[in-house]
Coordinates of C-alpha atoms in Angstrom, one line a residue:
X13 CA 40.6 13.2 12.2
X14 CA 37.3 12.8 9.8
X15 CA 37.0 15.0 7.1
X16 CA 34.2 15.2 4.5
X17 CA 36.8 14.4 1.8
X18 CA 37.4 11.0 3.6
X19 CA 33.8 10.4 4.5
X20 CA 32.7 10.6 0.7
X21 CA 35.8 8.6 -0.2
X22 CA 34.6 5.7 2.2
X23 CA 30.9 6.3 0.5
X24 CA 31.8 6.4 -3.0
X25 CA 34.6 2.9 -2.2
X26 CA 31.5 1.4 -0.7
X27 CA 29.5 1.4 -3.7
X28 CA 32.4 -0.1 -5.7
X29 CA 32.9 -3.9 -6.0
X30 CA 34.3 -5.5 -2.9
X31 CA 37.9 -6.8 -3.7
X32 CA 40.7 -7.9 -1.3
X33 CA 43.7 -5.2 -1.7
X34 CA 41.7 -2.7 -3.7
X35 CA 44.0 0.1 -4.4
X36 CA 43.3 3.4 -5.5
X37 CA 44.0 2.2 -9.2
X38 CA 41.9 -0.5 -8.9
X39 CA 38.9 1.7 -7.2
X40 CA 39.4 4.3 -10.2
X41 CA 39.1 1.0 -12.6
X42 CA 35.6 0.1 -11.2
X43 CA 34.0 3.7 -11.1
X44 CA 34.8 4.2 -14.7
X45 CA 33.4 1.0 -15.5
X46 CA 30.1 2.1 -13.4
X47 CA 29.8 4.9 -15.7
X48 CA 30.4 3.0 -18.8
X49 CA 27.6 0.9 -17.4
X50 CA 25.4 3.5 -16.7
X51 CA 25.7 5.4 -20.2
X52 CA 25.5 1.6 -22.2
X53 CA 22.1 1.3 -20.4
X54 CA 21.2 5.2 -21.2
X55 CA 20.7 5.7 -17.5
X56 CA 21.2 9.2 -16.1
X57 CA 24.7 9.4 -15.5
X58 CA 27.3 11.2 -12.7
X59 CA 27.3 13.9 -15.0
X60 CA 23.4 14.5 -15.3
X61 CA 22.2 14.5 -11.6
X62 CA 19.2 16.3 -12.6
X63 CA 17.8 13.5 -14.0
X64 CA 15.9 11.1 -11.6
X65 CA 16.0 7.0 -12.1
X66 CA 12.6 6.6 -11.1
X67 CA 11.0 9.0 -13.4
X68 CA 12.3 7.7 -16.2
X69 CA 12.0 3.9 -15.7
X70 CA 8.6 1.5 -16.3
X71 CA 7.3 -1.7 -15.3
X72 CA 6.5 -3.0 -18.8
X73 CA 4.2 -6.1 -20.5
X74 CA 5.8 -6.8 -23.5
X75 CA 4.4 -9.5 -26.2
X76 CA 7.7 -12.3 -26.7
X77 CA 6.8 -15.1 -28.5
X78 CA 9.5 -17.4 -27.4
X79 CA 13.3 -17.7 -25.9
X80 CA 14.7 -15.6 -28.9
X81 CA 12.3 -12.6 -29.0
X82 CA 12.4 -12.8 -25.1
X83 CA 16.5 -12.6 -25.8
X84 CA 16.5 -9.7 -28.3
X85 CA 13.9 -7.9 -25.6
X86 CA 16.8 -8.5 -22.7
X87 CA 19.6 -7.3 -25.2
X88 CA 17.9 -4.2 -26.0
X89 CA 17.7 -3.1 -22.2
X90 CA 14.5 -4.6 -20.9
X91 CA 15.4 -6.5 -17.1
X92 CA 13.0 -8.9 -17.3
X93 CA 11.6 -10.1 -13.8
X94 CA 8.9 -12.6 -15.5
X95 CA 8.4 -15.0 -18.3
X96 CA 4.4 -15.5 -19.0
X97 CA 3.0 -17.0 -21.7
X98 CA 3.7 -14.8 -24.3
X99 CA 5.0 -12.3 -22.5
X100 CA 7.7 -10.6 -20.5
X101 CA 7.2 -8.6 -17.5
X102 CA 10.2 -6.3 -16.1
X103 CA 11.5 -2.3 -15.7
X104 CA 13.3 -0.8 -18.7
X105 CA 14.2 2.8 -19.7
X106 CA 12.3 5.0 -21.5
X107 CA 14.5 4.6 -24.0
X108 CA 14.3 1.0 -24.1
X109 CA 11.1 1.3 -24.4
X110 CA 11.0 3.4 -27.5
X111 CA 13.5 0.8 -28.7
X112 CA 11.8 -1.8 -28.5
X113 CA 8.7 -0.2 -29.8
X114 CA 11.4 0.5 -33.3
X115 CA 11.7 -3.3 -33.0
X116 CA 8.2 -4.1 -33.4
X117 CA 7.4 -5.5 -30.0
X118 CA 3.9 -4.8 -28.7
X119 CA 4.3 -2.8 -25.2
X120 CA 1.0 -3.6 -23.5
X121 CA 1.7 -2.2 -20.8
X122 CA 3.6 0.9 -19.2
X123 CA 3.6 1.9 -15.8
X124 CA 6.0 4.8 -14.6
X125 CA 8.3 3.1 -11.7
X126 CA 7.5 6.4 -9.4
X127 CA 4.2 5.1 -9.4
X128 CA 4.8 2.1 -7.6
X129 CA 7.9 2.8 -5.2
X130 CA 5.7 3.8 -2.3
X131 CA 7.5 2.5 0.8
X132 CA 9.1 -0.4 2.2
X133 CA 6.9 -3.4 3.0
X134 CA 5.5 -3.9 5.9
X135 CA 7.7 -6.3 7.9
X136 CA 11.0 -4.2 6.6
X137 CA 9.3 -1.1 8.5
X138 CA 12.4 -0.7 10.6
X139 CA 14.4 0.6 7.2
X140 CA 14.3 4.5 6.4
X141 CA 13.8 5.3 2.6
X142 CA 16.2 8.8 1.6
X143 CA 13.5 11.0 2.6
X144 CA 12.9 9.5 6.8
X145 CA 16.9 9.2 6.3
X146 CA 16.9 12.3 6.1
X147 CA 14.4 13.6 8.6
X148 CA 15.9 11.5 11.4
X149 CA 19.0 13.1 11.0
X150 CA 18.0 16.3 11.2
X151 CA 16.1 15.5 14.1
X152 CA 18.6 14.0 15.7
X153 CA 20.8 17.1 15.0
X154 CA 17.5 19.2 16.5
X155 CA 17.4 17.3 19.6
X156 CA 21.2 17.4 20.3
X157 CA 22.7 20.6 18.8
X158 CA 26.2 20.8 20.9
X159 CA 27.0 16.9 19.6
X160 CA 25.4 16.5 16.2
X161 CA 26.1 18.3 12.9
X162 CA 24.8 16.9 9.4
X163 CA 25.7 18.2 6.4
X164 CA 26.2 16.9 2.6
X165 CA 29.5 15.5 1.7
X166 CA 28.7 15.4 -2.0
X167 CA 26.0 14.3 -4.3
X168 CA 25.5 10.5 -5.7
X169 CA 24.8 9.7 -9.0
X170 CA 20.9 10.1 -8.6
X171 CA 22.2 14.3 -7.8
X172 CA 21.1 13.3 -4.1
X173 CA 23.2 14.5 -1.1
X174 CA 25.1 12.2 0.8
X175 CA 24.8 13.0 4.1
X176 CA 26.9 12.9 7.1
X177 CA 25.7 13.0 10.7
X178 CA 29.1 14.4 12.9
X179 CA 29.2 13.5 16.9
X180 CA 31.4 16.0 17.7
X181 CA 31.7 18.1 21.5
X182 CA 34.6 20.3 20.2
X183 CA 33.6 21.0 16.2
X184 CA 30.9 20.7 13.9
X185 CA 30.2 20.1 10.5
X186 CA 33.7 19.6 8.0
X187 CA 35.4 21.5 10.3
X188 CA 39.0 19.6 11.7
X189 CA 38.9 18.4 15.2
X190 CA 41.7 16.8 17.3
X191 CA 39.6 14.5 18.8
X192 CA 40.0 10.6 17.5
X193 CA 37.5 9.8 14.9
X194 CA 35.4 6.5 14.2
X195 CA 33.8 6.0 10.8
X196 CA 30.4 4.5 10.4
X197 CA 28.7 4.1 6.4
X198 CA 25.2 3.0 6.3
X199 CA 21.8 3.4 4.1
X200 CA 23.5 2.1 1.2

């Protein structure tokens, strides 16, 4: 038997680090360091789901003169993706930004990340973003209503829902069901 409890246990240990013999100890170990992680690099955190990545992340120019400034701009929280001449190209959080401004580096440029996730390119057409995810889901549910149930299992740290799609005769949704149960995790 499947139950939502397991299903977001399966989703949660597949976004943990893969390790022969993980135990529950172990899994424990690597989600707390996740959120240490996330609140060193002043992302939004399990605790604030409201918050969304994307809004709050920039694809930034900044002025580095050489390998130590372009050090001390990757130390303060910058992910640089290019080295130019004289500059560094990458995505950092609005707080690294303001950071790095109190640093006196020159941002000369600042895009908002939500303006340029637009979809997937066009030979990766085949892969569903959260919102097509979503919608083929429920349409599957739509076209089949005696064998598919989808509901949410819990929220991830971006405050989305995780959803489950159930093939089920007998019971729907979290409910129990004697029938033998296969797990599948995917769009991770």
């Amino acid at each position: 038997m499947i139950n939502a409890l397991a299903v977001l246990l399966v989703a949660l240990c597949a976004a943990l680090p893969a390790r022969a013999g993980n135990s529950a100890e172990d899994s424990n170990r690597a989600l707390s360091q996740l959120k240490k992680q996330a609140r060193k690099s002043e992302l939004p955190s399990v605790s604030d789901p409201a918050a969304s990545l994307a809004d709050q992340r920039f694809w930034i120019v900044v002025r580095a003169a050489g390998r130590s400034q372009r050090t001390e701009i990757a130390e303060a929280g910058m992910a640089i993706e290019e080295v130019r001449d004289g500059q560094v190209l990458g995505v950092a959080h609005a707080k690294t930004v303001e950071r790095l401004k109190a640093l006196g580096y020159v941002v000369e440029s600042k895009v908002p990340m939500s303006k340029l996730i637009l979809d997937f390119p066009p030979a990766d057409k085949a892969y569903h973003d959260y919102g097509r995810m979503k919608a083929a889901l429920d349409a599957l549910a739509l076209a089949n209503p005696k064998l598919v149930s989808v509901f949410s299992v819990g929220k991830g740290w971006q405050g989305r829902d995780i959803w489950c799609a159930r093939f089920n005769t007998t019971q729907s949704g979290t409910a129990p069901s004697a029938k033998p149960g296969a797990l599948f995790v995917g769009n991770h």
